[in-house]
Amino acid sequence: MSTTLEKEIQTFEKNKEKLLGEAKGRFVLIKDEDVVDDFGSYGDALSEGYKRFGNVEFLVKEVKEDEGVNFFTRSLNL
């Protein structure tokens, strides 16, 4: 059983070097194993994804070298 967006994430990683050369700083729309297109904003990519595919899973991801680390915490003082 695959996890949500596993195929799309693998497609991004497989194409990352090419995307860094062609679309760095832009947002790519990925469905299954297809890099559909790149866009100037997250909203534009998301809108196109819904327009083309409807309410199904697809990936919109910014093309950048460093993914960084997101750290979330919550106060345990209740």
Tab-separated table of N, CA and C in Angstrom:
chain	number	residue	atom	x	y	z
A	1	MET	N	0.849	-1.190	0.000
A	1	MET	CA	0.000	0.000	0.000
A	1	MET	C	0.887	1.243	0.000
A	2	SER	N	0.642	2.154	-0.917
A	2	SER	CA	1.461	3.362	-0.989
A	2	SER	C	0.858	4.476	-0.131
A	3	THR	N	1.722	5.380	0.271
A	3	THR	CA	1.259	6.507	1.061
A	3	THR	C	0.726	7.587	0.138
A	4	THR	N	0.039	8.521	0.700
A	4	THR	CA	-0.514	9.627	-0.056
A	4	THR	C	0.583	10.386	-0.788
A	5	LEU	N	0.416	10.592	-2.044
A	5	LEU	CA	1.319	11.345	-2.921
A	5	LEU	C	2.710	10.725	-3.077
A	6	GLU	N	2.873	9.473	-2.709
A	6	GLU	CA	4.176	8.810	-2.818
A	6	GLU	C	4.717	8.844	-4.249
A	7	LYS	N	3.860	8.532	-5.210
A	7	LYS	CA	4.286	8.507	-6.609
A	7	LYS	C	4.706	9.905	-7.068
A	8	GLU	N	3.939	10.923	-6.667
A	8	GLU	CA	4.242	12.296	-7.058
A	8	GLU	C	5.554	12.780	-6.432
A	9	ILE	N	5.787	12.435	-5.182
A	9	ILE	CA	7.031	12.826	-4.505
A	9	ILE	C	8.223	12.148	-5.174
A	10	GLN	N	8.082	10.884	-5.535
A	10	GLN	CA	9.152	10.180	-6.237
A	10	GLN	C	9.420	10.826	-7.601
A	11	THR	N	8.367	11.242	-8.275
A	11	THR	CA	8.516	11.914	-9.564
A	11	THR	C	9.274	13.224	-9.391
A	12	PHE	N	8.947	13.982	-8.349
A	12	PHE	CA	9.663	15.227	-8.085
A	12	PHE	C	11.143	14.945	-7.844
A	13	GLU	N	11.444	13.997	-6.976
A	13	GLU	CA	12.843	13.686	-6.653
A	13	GLU	C	13.611	13.213	-7.884
A	14	LYS	N	12.972	12.413	-8.709
A	14	LYS	CA	13.598	11.896	-9.923
A	14	LYS	C	13.947	13.024	-10.900
A	15	ASN	N	13.135	14.065	-10.919
A	15	ASN	CA	13.305	15.172	-11.859
A	15	ASN	C	13.894	16.432	-11.228
A	16	LYS	N	14.294	16.348	-9.962
A	16	LYS	CA	14.694	17.544	-9.211
A	16	LYS	C	15.834	18.314	-9.868
A	17	GLU	N	16.889	17.645	-10.303
A	17	GLU	CA	18.033	18.346	-10.899
A	17	GLU	C	17.612	19.102	-12.160
A	18	LYS	N	16.832	18.472	-12.994
A	18	LYS	CA	16.342	19.129	-14.208
A	18	LYS	C	15.460	20.320	-13.851
A	19	LEU	N	14.578	20.130	-12.870
A	19	LEU	CA	13.690	21.204	-12.453
A	19	LEU	C	14.465	22.378	-11.860
A	20	LEU	N	15.522	22.084	-11.106
A	20	LEU	CA	16.341	23.163	-10.543
A	20	LEU	C	16.953	24.017	-11.652
A	21	GLY	N	17.305	23.403	-12.749
A	21	GLY	CA	17.864	24.139	-13.872
A	21	GLY	C	16.832	24.911	-14.670
A	22	GLU	N	15.608	24.418	-14.698
A	22	GLU	CA	14.586	25.010	-15.567
A	22	GLU	C	13.499	25.791	-14.829
A	23	ALA	N	13.256	25.465	-13.563
A	23	ALA	CA	12.095	26.052	-12.887
A	23	ALA	C	12.375	26.418	-11.428
A	24	LYS	N	13.610	26.693	-11.091
A	24	LYS	CA	13.964	27.023	-9.710
A	24	LYS	C	13.166	28.242	-9.232
A	25	GLY	N	12.585	28.115	-8.041
A	25	GLY	CA	11.787	29.194	-7.476
A	25	GLY	C	10.343	29.209	-7.944
A	26	ARG	N	9.994	28.307	-8.826
A	26	ARG	CA	8.626	28.212	-9.327
A	26	ARG	C	7.924	27.025	-8.663
A	27	PHE	N	6.668	26.846	-8.967
A	27	PHE	CA	5.873	25.777	-8.381
A	27	PHE	C	5.482	24.793	-9.475
A	28	VAL	N	5.790	23.517	-9.246
A	28	VAL	CA	5.459	22.500	-10.239
A	28	VAL	C	4.194	21.761	-9.843
A	29	LEU	N	3.452	21.396	-10.858
A	29	LEU	CA	2.245	20.587	-10.712
A	29	LEU	C	2.601	19.189	-11.183
A	30	ILE	N	2.426	18.205	-10.300
A	30	ILE	CA	2.773	16.818	-10.612
A	30	ILE	C	1.570	15.930	-10.336
A	31	LYS	N	1.264	15.093	-11.302
A	31	LYS	CA	0.203	14.087	-11.159
A	31	LYS	C	0.772	12.750	-11.568
A	32	ASP	N	0.750	11.805	-10.648
A	32	ASP	CA	1.324	10.481	-10.858
A	32	ASP	C	2.807	10.626	-11.235
A	33	GLU	N	3.190	10.210	-12.430
A	33	GLU	CA	4.597	10.282	-12.850
A	33	GLU	C	4.830	11.381	-13.882
A	34	ASP	N	3.920	12.347	-13.938
A	34	ASP	CA	3.981	13.401	-14.944
A	34	ASP	C	4.175	14.770	-14.292
A	35	VAL	N	5.275	15.454	-14.661
A	35	VAL	CA	5.456	16.847	-14.277
A	35	VAL	C	4.666	17.644	-15.309
A	36	VAL	N	3.517	18.121	-14.905
A	36	VAL	CA	2.569	18.738	-15.836
A	36	VAL	C	3.094	20.075	-16.353
A	37	ASP	N	3.491	20.966	-15.431
A	37	ASP	CA	3.950	22.301	-15.821
A	37	ASP	C	4.484	22.991	-14.575
A	38	ASP	N	5.108	24.162	-14.783
A	38	ASP	CA	5.535	24.968	-13.646
A	38	ASP	C	4.827	26.319	-13.711
A	39	PHE	N	4.665	26.943	-12.540
A	39	PHE	CA	3.871	28.161	-12.410
A	39	PHE	C	4.592	29.151	-11.501
A	40	GLY	N	4.240	30.407	-11.646
A	40	GLY	CA	4.860	31.455	-10.845
A	40	GLY	C	4.365	31.531	-9.426
A	41	SER	N	3.210	30.953	-9.149
A	41	SER	CA	2.680	30.987	-7.781
A	41	SER	C	2.042	29.646	-7.414
A	42	TYR	N	1.977	29.412	-6.127
A	42	TYR	CA	1.330	28.207	-5.610
A	42	TYR	C	-0.144	28.187	-6.038
A	43	GLY	N	-0.798	29.343	-5.908
A	43	GLY	CA	-2.215	29.431	-6.252
A	43	GLY	C	-2.504	29.107	-7.701
A	44	ASP	N	-1.640	29.590	-8.607
A	44	ASP	CA	-1.831	29.294	-10.029
A	44	ASP	C	-1.692	27.798	-10.301
A	45	ALA	N	-0.685	27.171	-9.679
A	45	ALA	CA	-0.478	25.731	-9.866
A	45	ALA	C	-1.645	24.935	-9.288
A	46	LEU	N	-2.108	25.334	-8.122
A	46	LEU	CA	-3.223	24.649	-7.476
A	46	LEU	C	-4.499	24.770	-8.312
A	47	SER	N	-4.769	25.974	-8.809
A	47	SER	CA	-5.958	26.190	-9.651
A	47	SER	C	-5.919	25.323	-10.900
A	48	GLU	N	-4.752	25.260	-11.531
A	48	GLU	CA	-4.618	24.432	-12.736
A	48	GLU	C	-4.804	22.953	-12.409
A	49	GLY	N	-4.294	22.532	-11.252
A	49	GLY	CA	-4.475	21.142	-10.835
A	49	GLY	C	-5.939	20.774	-10.683
A	50	TYR	N	-6.713	21.642	-10.019
A	50	TYR	CA	-8.143	21.379	-9.861
A	50	TYR	C	-8.863	21.437	-11.199
A	51	LYS	N	-8.443	22.353	-12.063
A	51	LYS	CA	-9.069	22.476	-13.380
A	51	LYS	C	-8.842	21.213	-14.213
A	52	ARG	N	-7.600	20.705	-14.203
A	52	ARG	CA	-7.270	19.529	-15.025
A	52	ARG	C	-7.739	18.212	-14.427
A	53	PHE	N	-7.612	18.078	-13.101
A	53	PHE	CA	-7.817	16.770	-12.477
A	53	PHE	C	-9.025	16.682	-11.564
A	54	GLY	N	-9.598	17.798	-11.185
A	54	GLY	CA	-10.722	17.779	-10.262
A	54	GLY	C	-10.255	17.582	-8.833
A	55	ASN	N	-11.128	17.062	-8.026
A	55	ASN	CA	-10.863	16.904	-6.597
A	55	ASN	C	-10.218	15.539	-6.315
A	56	VAL	N	-9.013	15.360	-6.851
A	56	VAL	CA	-8.227	14.154	-6.619
A	56	VAL	C	-6.827	14.586	-6.177
A	57	GLU	N	-6.012	13.615	-5.768
A	57	GLU	CA	-4.669	13.932	-5.299
A	57	GLU	C	-3.734	14.309	-6.448
A	58	PHE	N	-3.024	15.403	-6.250
A	58	PHE	CA	-1.926	15.834	-7.111
A	58	PHE	C	-1.009	16.668	-6.226
A	59	LEU	N	0.199	16.881	-6.698
A	59	LEU	CA	1.201	17.582	-5.894
A	59	LEU	C	1.541	18.920	-6.513
A	60	VAL	N	1.578	19.951	-5.673
A	60	VAL	CA	2.121	21.256	-6.039
A	60	VAL	C	3.286	21.489	-5.105
A	61	LYS	N	4.478	21.706	-5.673
A	61	LYS	CA	5.683	21.823	-4.850
A	61	LYS	C	6.599	22.889	-5.416
A	62	GLU	N	7.168	23.695	-4.521
A	62	GLU	CA	8.129	24.709	-4.945
A	62	GLU	C	9.452	24.031	-5.276
A	63	VAL	N	10.073	24.466	-6.345
A	63	VAL	CA	11.359	23.925	-6.761
A	63	VAL	C	12.454	24.760	-6.099
A	64	LYS	N	13.155	24.127	-5.158
A	64	LYS	CA	14.255	24.809	-4.474
A	64	LYS	C	15.272	23.780	-4.030
A	65	GLU	N	16.516	24.228	-3.895
A	65	GLU	CA	17.592	23.309	-3.532
A	65	GLU	C	17.446	22.785	-2.116
A	66	ASP	N	17.237	23.677	-1.177
A	66	ASP	CA	17.183	23.305	0.235
A	66	ASP	C	15.739	23.221	0.677
A	67	GLU	N	15.333	22.040	1.069
A	67	GLU	CA	13.963	21.858	1.542
A	67	GLU	C	13.763	22.445	2.931
A	68	GLY	N	14.850	22.557	3.692
A	68	GLY	CA	14.738	23.087	5.045
A	68	GLY	C	14.017	22.120	5.966
A	69	VAL	N	13.956	22.497	7.202
A	69	VAL	CA	13.281	21.680	8.205
A	69	VAL	C	12.204	22.523	8.849
A	70	ASN	N	11.004	21.999	8.877
A	70	ASN	CA	9.916	22.666	9.586
A	70	ASN	C	9.835	22.082	10.976
A	71	PHE	N	9.849	22.949	11.964
A	71	PHE	CA	9.792	22.490	13.338
A	71	PHE	C	8.564	23.093	13.981
A	72	PHE	N	7.704	22.244	14.481
A	72	PHE	CA	6.494	22.696	15.141
A	72	PHE	C	6.485	22.146	16.559
A	73	THR	N	6.062	22.944	17.445
A	73	THR	CA	5.944	22.504	18.825
A	73	THR	C	4.710	23.161	19.431
A	74	ARG	N	4.341	22.680	20.561
A	74	ARG	CA	3.265	23.331	21.284
A	74	ARG	C	3.651	23.360	22.740
A	75	SER	N	3.203	24.319	23.405
A	75	SER	CA	3.520	24.449	24.825
A	75	SER	C	2.823	23.344	25.597
A	76	LEU	N	3.563	22.708	26.464
A	76	LEU	CA	2.962	21.663	27.281
A	76	LEU	C	2.421	22.214	28.609
A	77	ASN	N	2.593	23.525	28.803
A	77	ASN	CA	2.052	24.168	29.995
A	77	ASN	C	0.580	24.458	29.767
A	78	LEU	N	-0.254	23.697	30.370
A	78	LEU	CA	-1.696	23.864	30.161
A	78	LEU	C	-2.309	24.735	31.186
